[in-house]
Structures are given as structure tokens and as C-alpha cells.
Coordinates of C-alpha atoms in Angstrom, one line a residue:
X109 CA 13.5 22.9 -12.4
X110 CA 15.5 23.1 -15.6
X111 CA 13.8 21.1 -18.4
X112 CA 10.6 19.4 -19.4
X113 CA 9.5 16.0 -20.7
X114 CA 6.1 17.2 -21.7
X115 CA 3.9 20.3 -21.3
X116 CA 3.0 19.5 -17.7
X117 CA 6.0 17.6 -16.3
X118 CA 8.9 19.5 -14.8
X119 CA 12.3 17.9 -14.5
X120 CA 15.0 18.0 -11.8
X121 CA 18.6 17.6 -12.9
X122 CA 20.9 15.2 -11.1
X123 CA 23.1 18.2 -10.2
X124 CA 20.1 19.8 -8.4
X125 CA 19.2 16.5 -6.7
X126 CA 22.8 16.1 -5.5
X127 CA 23.1 19.6 -4.2
X128 CA 20.2 19.8 -1.7
X129 CA 17.2 17.9 -0.5
X130 CA 14.0 18.4 -2.5
X131 CA 10.9 20.0 -1.1
X132 CA 9.1 18.0 1.5
X133 CA 5.9 16.3 0.4
X134 CA 2.5 18.0 0.9
X135 CA -0.9 16.4 0.4
X136 CA -1.0 17.7 -3.2
X137 CA 2.7 17.6 -4.1
X138 CA 4.4 14.2 -3.8
X139 CA 6.0 13.6 -7.2
X140 CA 9.3 14.8 -8.9
X141 CA 10.8 13.8 -12.2
X142 CA 14.6 13.3 -12.5
X143 CA 16.4 13.9 -15.8
X144 CA 19.1 11.2 -16.2
X145 CA 22.4 12.5 -17.6
X146 CA 23.9 10.9 -20.7
X147 CA 26.7 8.4 -20.1
X148 CA 29.8 10.1 -18.7
X149 CA 28.2 13.5 -18.2
X150 CA 28.0 13.3 -14.4
X151 CA 30.9 12.5 -12.1
X152 CA 30.8 9.6 -9.6
X153 CA 30.5 11.9 -6.6
X154 CA 27.5 13.8 -8.0
X155 CA 25.7 10.6 -8.9
X156 CA 26.4 9.1 -5.4
X157 CA 25.1 12.2 -3.7
X158 CA 22.0 12.3 -5.9
X159 CA 21.3 8.6 -5.1
X160 CA 21.7 9.3 -1.3
X161 CA 19.3 12.2 -1.4
X162 CA 16.8 10.1 -3.4
X163 CA 16.9 7.4 -0.8
X164 CA 16.3 9.9 1.9
X165 CA 13.4 11.6 0.2
X166 CA 9.8 10.8 0.8
X167 CA 8.8 12.0 -2.7
X168 CA 8.0 9.7 -5.6
X169 CA 11.0 10.1 -7.8
X170 CA 10.8 8.9 -11.4
X171 CA 13.7 9.1 -13.7
X172 CA 13.5 9.8 -17.4
X173 CA 16.4 9.0 -19.8
X174 CA 18.7 6.3 -21.0
X175 CA 19.9 3.7 -18.4
X176 CA 23.6 3.0 -18.3
X177 CA 26.0 1.2 -16.0
X178 CA 27.3 4.4 -14.4
X179 CA 23.8 5.3 -13.3
X180 CA 23.1 2.0 -11.5
X181 CA 23.2 3.4 -8.0
X182 CA 20.9 6.3 -8.9
X183 CA 18.5 4.0 -10.8
X184 CA 18.3 1.8 -7.8
X185 CA 17.4 4.8 -5.5
X186 CA 14.6 6.1 -7.7
X187 CA 11.0 4.9 -7.6
X188 CA 11.4 3.8 -11.2
X189 CA 12.7 5.1 -14.5
X190 CA 11.0 5.5 -17.9
X191 CA 13.0 5.0 -21.1
X192 CA 12.2 4.4 -24.8
X193 CA 15.3 2.4 -25.7
X194 CA 15.9 -1.4 -25.9
X195 CA 17.4 -2.0 -22.5
X196 CA 15.3 -4.4 -20.4
X197 CA 16.4 -3.5 -16.9
X198 CA 14.8 -4.4 -13.6
X199 CA 14.5 -0.9 -12.3
X200 CA 13.2 0.6 -15.5
X201 CA 10.0 0.6 -17.6
X202 CA 10.3 0.7 -21.3
X203 CA 7.6 2.8 -23.1
X204 CA 6.9 3.9 -26.6
X205 CA 6.3 7.5 -25.7
X206 CA 8.0 9.0 -22.6
X207 CA 5.8 12.1 -22.8
X208 CA 2.6 10.1 -22.8
X209 CA 3.8 7.7 -20.0
X210 CA 4.9 10.7 -17.9
X211 CA 1.6 12.5 -18.4
X212 CA -0.3 9.3 -17.4
X213 CA 1.6 8.9 -14.1
X214 CA 1.3 12.6 -13.4
X215 CA -2.5 12.3 -13.7
X216 CA -2.8 9.1 -11.7
X217 CA -0.6 10.4 -8.8
X218 CA -2.5 13.7 -8.9
X219 CA -5.8 11.9 -8.4
X220 CA -4.6 9.9 -5.3
X221 CA -1.4 11.5 -4.0
X222 CA -1.7 10.1 -0.5
X223 CA -2.1 6.5 -1.7
X224 CA 0.6 6.9 -4.3
X225 CA 3.2 8.2 -1.9
X226 CA 2.3 5.5 0.7
X227 CA 2.6 2.8 -2.0
X228 CA 6.1 3.8 -3.2
X229 CA 7.3 4.3 0.4
X230 CA 6.0 0.9 1.5
X231 CA 7.6 -0.8 -1.5
X232 CA 11.0 0.6 -0.4
X233 CA 10.4 -0.7 3.1
X234 CA 9.1 -4.2 2.3
X235 CA 12.0 -5.1 0.0
X236 CA 14.2 -5.3 3.1
X237 CA 11.7 -7.0 5.4
X238 CA 10.9 -10.7 5.9
X239 CA 7.6 -11.7 4.2
X240 CA 5.6 -11.9 7.4
X241 CA 6.9 -8.5 8.5
X242 CA 6.2 -7.0 5.1
X243 CA 2.6 -8.2 5.2
X244 CA 2.1 -6.6 8.6
X245 CA 3.5 -3.3 7.3
X246 CA 1.3 -3.5 4.2
X247 CA -1.8 -4.1 6.4
X248 CA -1.0 -1.2 8.7
X249 CA -0.6 1.1 5.7
X250 CA -3.8 -0.2 4.1
X251 CA -5.7 0.5 7.3
X252 CA -4.3 4.0 7.4
X253 CA -5.5 4.7 3.9
X254 CA -9.0 3.2 4.7
X255 CA -9.6 6.2 6.9
X256 CA -8.2 8.7 4.4
X257 CA -10.1 11.1 2.1
X258 CA -9.2 9.4 -1.2
X259 CA -10.8 6.0 -0.2
X260 CA -13.7 7.9 1.3
X261 CA -14.3 9.6 -2.0
X262 CA -14.1 6.3 -3.9
X263 CA -16.6 4.7 -1.5
X264 CA -19.1 7.4 -2.5
X265 CA -18.9 6.3 -6.1
X266 CA -20.8 3.5 -7.9
X267 CA -18.8 0.4 -7.2
X268 CA -21.5 -2.2 -7.4
X269 CA -20.1 -5.6 -8.4
X270 CA -23.1 -7.8 -7.9
X271 CA -24.6 -10.0 -5.2
X272 CA -22.3 -12.1 -3.0
X273 CA -22.9 -15.9 -3.5
X274 CA -24.0 -18.2 -0.7
X275 CA -22.5 -21.6 -0.2
X276 CA -19.1 -23.0 -1.1
X277 CA -16.9 -20.9 -3.4
X278 CA -13.8 -22.9 -3.0
X279 CA -13.5 -26.5 -4.3
X280 CA -10.8 -28.8 -3.0
X281 CA -9.8 -32.1 -4.5
X282 CA -7.2 -34.6 -3.2
X283 CA -5.5 -36.9 -5.8
X284 CA -2.8 -38.9 -4.0
X285 CA -0.2 -36.5 -2.8
X286 CA -1.7 -33.5 -4.8
X287 CA -4.2 -31.0 -3.5
X288 CA -6.0 -28.9 -6.0
X289 CA -7.7 -25.7 -4.8
X290 CA -10.2 -24.1 -7.2
X291 CA -11.7 -20.6 -7.0
X292 CA -15.3 -21.3 -7.9
X293 CA -17.3 -18.1 -8.3
X294 CA -17.3 -18.1 -12.1
X295 CA -20.3 -15.7 -12.5
X296 CA -18.3 -13.1 -10.5
X297 CA -15.0 -13.8 -12.2
X298 CA -13.9 -15.4 -8.9
X299 CA -14.0 -12.0 -7.0
X300 CA -12.9 -12.7 -3.5
X301 CA -15.4 -11.9 -0.8
X302 CA -14.9 -12.6 3.0
X303 CA -16.5 -16.0 2.8
X304 CA -14.3 -17.1 -0.2
X305 CA -11.2 -15.8 1.6
X306 CA -12.0 -17.8 4.7
X307 CA -12.7 -21.0 2.7
X308 CA -9.4 -20.5 0.8
X309 CA -7.5 -20.1 4.2
X310 CA -9.1 -23.4 5.3
X311 CA -8.2 -25.2 2.1
X312 CA -4.5 -24.1 2.3
X313 CA -4.4 -25.0 6.0
X314 CA -5.0 -28.6 4.9
X315 CA -1.8 -28.6 2.9
X316 CA 0.2 -26.9 5.7
X317 CA -1.0 -29.4 8.3
X318 CA -0.6 -32.5 6.2
X319 CA 3.0 -33.3 5.3
X320 CA 1.9 -36.1 2.9
X321 CA 0.6 -33.4 0.5
X322 CA 3.6 -32.8 -1.8
X323 CA 1.9 -30.7 -4.6
X324 CA -0.5 -27.8 -4.4
X325 CA -2.3 -26.5 -7.4
X326 CA -4.3 -23.2 -7.2
X327 CA -6.5 -22.4 -10.1
X328 CA -9.9 -20.8 -11.0
X329 CA -13.0 -21.9 -12.8
X330 CA -14.7 -19.8 -15.5
X331 CA -13.4 -17.0 -17.7
X332 CA -11.0 -15.5 -15.2
X333 CA -8.7 -16.7 -12.5
X334 CA -9.7 -13.9 -10.2
X335 CA -10.9 -10.3 -10.7
X336 CA -9.7 -9.2 -7.3
X337 CA -11.6 -8.3 -4.1
X338 CA -15.4 -8.2 -4.0
X339 CA -15.9 -4.4 -4.3
X340 CA -19.2 -4.3 -2.4
X341 CA -17.4 -5.4 0.8
X342 CA -14.6 -2.8 0.6
X343 CA -14.9 -0.5 3.6
X344 CA -17.5 -2.7 5.3
X345 CA -15.5 -3.6 8.4
X346 CA -16.4 -1.6 11.5
X347 CA -13.1 0.4 11.6
X348 CA -9.6 0.3 10.1
X349 CA -8.1 -1.3 13.3
X350 CA -10.5 -4.2 13.1
X351 CA -9.8 -4.5 9.4
X352 CA -6.1 -4.8 10.2
X353 CA -6.8 -7.5 12.7
X354 CA -8.8 -9.5 10.2
X355 CA -6.1 -9.2 7.5
X356 CA -3.4 -10.4 9.9
X357 CA -5.4 -13.5 10.9
X358 CA -6.6 -14.4 7.4
X359 CA -3.7 -14.3 4.9
X360 CA -3.9 -16.9 2.1
X361 CA -0.9 -15.2 0.5
X362 CA 1.3 -16.0 3.5
X363 CA 0.0 -19.6 3.5
X364 CA 0.9 -20.0 -0.1
X365 CA 4.4 -18.5 0.6
X366 CA 4.9 -21.1 3.4
X367 CA 3.8 -23.9 1.0
X368 CA 6.2 -22.6 -1.7
X369 CA 9.1 -22.6 0.8
X370 CA 8.3 -26.3 1.5
X371 CA 7.4 -27.5 -2.0
X372 CA 9.2 -25.1 -4.4
X373 CA 7.7 -25.1 -7.9
X374 CA 5.4 -27.9 -6.9
X375 CA 3.3 -25.2 -5.3
X376 CA 1.9 -23.8 -8.5
X377 CA -0.8 -21.2 -9.4
X378 CA -2.4 -21.7 -12.9
X379 CA -3.9 -18.3 -13.9
X380 CA -6.0 -17.3 -16.9
X381 CA -8.1 -14.4 -18.1
X382 CA -8.3 -11.6 -15.6
X383 CA -5.6 -11.8 -12.9
X384 CA -6.4 -8.7 -10.9
X385 CA -5.8 -7.2 -7.5
X386 CA -5.9 -9.7 -4.7
X387 CA -6.0 -12.6 -7.1
X388 CA -2.6 -11.6 -8.6
X389 CA -1.2 -10.8 -5.2
X390 CA -2.0 -14.2 -3.8
X391 CA -0.9 -16.1 -6.9
X392 CA 2.5 -14.3 -6.9
X393 CA 3.4 -16.1 -3.7
X394 CA 3.3 -19.5 -5.3
X395 CA 6.5 -21.3 -6.1
X396 CA 5.6 -21.3 -9.7
X397 CA 3.0 -19.3 -11.7
X398 CA 1.8 -20.6 -15.0
X399 CA -0.2 -18.3 -17.2
X400 CA -2.6 -18.8 -20.1
X401 CA -1.4 -16.8 -23.1
X402 CA -4.6 -14.6 -22.9
X403 CA -4.1 -13.7 -19.3
X404 CA -3.7 -10.1 -18.2
X405 CA -2.5 -8.6 -14.9
X406 CA -3.5 -5.5 -13.1
X407 CA -3.2 -3.8 -9.6
X408 CA -5.9 -1.1 -9.5
X409 CA -6.0 -0.4 -5.8
X410 CA -4.1 2.9 -5.7
X411 CA -6.8 4.5 -8.0
X412 CA -9.2 3.6 -5.2
X413 CA -7.2 5.5 -2.6
X414 CA -5.7 2.3 -1.2
X415 CA -2.7 0.0 -1.8
X416 CA -2.7 -3.7 -2.6
X417 CA -3.9 -5.3 0.6
X418 CA -3.6 -9.1 -0.1
X419 CA 0.2 -9.1 0.0
X420 CA 1.0 -7.5 -3.4
X421 CA 3.6 -5.0 -2.1
X422 CA 5.5 -8.1 -0.9
X423 CA 4.7 -10.8 -3.5
X424 CA 4.6 -8.9 -6.7
X425 CA 7.6 -6.7 -5.9
X426 CA 9.7 -9.8 -5.0
X427 CA 9.0 -11.1 -8.5
X428 CA 9.2 -8.0 -10.7
X429 CA 11.2 -5.7 -8.5
X430 CA 9.8 -2.7 -6.5
X431 CA 10.3 -0.4 -9.5
X432 CA 8.1 -2.2 -12.0
X433 CA 5.7 -3.0 -9.1
X434 CA 5.4 0.7 -8.4
X435 CA 4.6 1.5 -12.0
X436 CA 1.9 -1.2 -12.1
X437 CA 0.4 0.0 -8.8
X438 CA 0.5 3.8 -9.6
X439 CA -0.9 3.5 -13.1
X440 CA -3.2 0.4 -12.6
X441 CA -2.1 -0.5 -16.2
X442 CA -2.6 -4.1 -17.4
X443 CA 0.3 -6.1 -18.7
X444 CA -0.1 -9.2 -20.9
X445 CA 1.3 -12.7 -20.4
X446 CA 4.3 -12.1 -22.6
X447 CA 5.4 -9.0 -20.5
X448 CA 4.6 -10.9 -17.3
X449 CA 6.9 -13.7 -18.3
X450 CA 9.7 -11.3 -19.3
X451 CA 9.4 -9.5 -16.0
X452 CA 9.3 -12.7 -14.0
X453 CA 5.8 -12.1 -12.7
X454 CA 5.0 -15.6 -14.1
X455 CA 7.3 -18.5 -14.7
X456 CA 5.7 -20.1 -17.8
X457 CA 3.0 -19.4 -20.4
X458 CA 0.9 -22.2 -21.8
X459 CA -2.7 -23.1 -22.2
X460 CA -3.0 -26.1 -19.9
X461 CA -5.1 -25.4 -16.8
X462 CA -6.8 -27.8 -14.5
X463 CA -10.0 -25.8 -14.0
X464 CA -11.0 -23.7 -17.0

């Protein structure tokens, strides 16, 4: 360790990374910081060797420094890179204070190191898998973490979200060749419980079965598109293996992906207000995502000792890249509609929504 980006964050040089493998991960040591060299200060062979060792490592590797063309292979191999310049690059996250941003990630990863390492490793894996295979891998990783100490600790906390509603929580409307599917639990900010998920699966099945449906619109009623999963049901399945079976048989995100393959941008998700967790993960599979200007987007599952479990390691990473997806997942930070548009998480920003 040869330099620091803050009082508690130790840095690894590219020369050190290229020379030998970093320490193996342990349950309380999964993160390393890599100091990027200035343009021209490292030779091609050293950068290539550093990138290769980064790809082999199970550690979370976060770069700090100024991106440049000669660093592209290394930037691609890292989990992501912080910089405070003006470059808007797919595998970097621009921040106003590198020291503050690094301290925030250090604290977040320190709180849930097992979930954090699982998340970044899975993101590397799913970027080369087909959507269906990526969803299976995500579910298996999610089930593994459900039996882990970090999620167990979260379950013991106060996570009460309110009572689950009875009755229909999905409204479906057919207008000619258009099917509109509305999340309709407005008092719960459209939090997705098991009943709502099953109704959503049934609604999307209609569009998959009926070839005369040429447009699908997914939207939400109330102040929010969707605040994520219904927290009171987290950990309520009999065991992680059963939970995996349920997830693989009830995947609205995969259904929306299949519809997007058939319809392209005519399979559209209109989002507004809170677009959190599973709500974001599902919507990101749509052929087009249109956001209200006041929308905000978060993926908080890693802080609970889990990973996104509704397809987000596949859908979100395919939109924003695995690097920015990793930053969103590790920190749980919200991004606004303007950032979401710049990062390609959404395709358009305007106020029109069919359900608000």
C-alpha cells in the first residue's frame, strides 16, 4: 500500500497490482482501491498485467484517478472507478469529492462485505450470460445470501412496512392492440408483495400469449411507481431453496424482456416518484423507460445483506453498465431522472403518465 485517498482508504498502485495477485478475500476484507496512473506514466505491459490480475481477483477493486484512453483495459477490469473530472465514461462514476465518495463505499462495504462481494462478482458473471441464465445465477446468489449472517441481522431489525392489501393490486386495461398494466397499491407506494407479483405475472402472460397485442404499457398509480419489495415478506419463505424455486417460476422481469424483444420500444414502462428495488429492476427490462422529471432511482438490497433479486443485476447493468450498477448497488444511493437519462437507465424524461 503506497498512498491514500483519505484517512481510512489505502491505495494499491498499478505496479503492485501487475506484479502479484492481491490478498484473497476474507469475510471482513473484500475491498481494495487502485490508484490510476497519469496518462503515459505506466507502460502497456504493466497495464495489461494489472488488468489481467484484476479480472482474476475476487476482490472488489475500485479505481481512483483520471480516466484516459491508455487505461481502458484496466478500467474495464475494475469494479468501477471514481473521478472528479468532466469525463462521462461508462465504467466510471463522477463525484464532487473522491475522499467522501471513497469513505462512503468503504463504510457500506464494511457493513455488508459478503453481499457486496457477491454483488460485484455476479455483475461480472451476468454481463456475459443470456438474460435467462443471468436471472438463474442472480436467484441462486440471492438464495445463498438469504441464509447468511448479514441478512439474518437485517431481519432482526424493525422493517415494518404496513399491512398487505387484500384483493386486486394490478389493474389491466385493453384498448385495441394496447395492453396497459397498472401497479395499484398506492397507499403502499406500490410495494410488491407475493400476491401483486403473481397478478403482474398473469397480466404480462396475456400479452405474451396474445399476438394481437402490439403495445404494452406498465405504470403505477399514486405518488410512486414502485417502492420495491414488500419488506414484511422478506425472509418469509420456508427456506432459501424454496425461495429460489419461486423466483424462477414467477419472473415478471423476464416476461417484460420477452415482450421488449417482440415489441421493441412499444413495450414501455412509465415511471414516476420512487422507483426503487424490484420496481426499478422490472421496469429496466422494458423496451423503453419513460421517467417523470421528479423520479428517483435506488437499489438498496445490498445494505440488507442481499443483492437485487427481481432481475436488477441483469436489467440495470445492461442499461448502465456493470460498473455504475455496482456503485448504485453497493452504496444504495439514489440518482435523479437527469442522471438516469444520461446513464441510459431511462430513455426519455417527461411528465406524461397514463396512471398518476
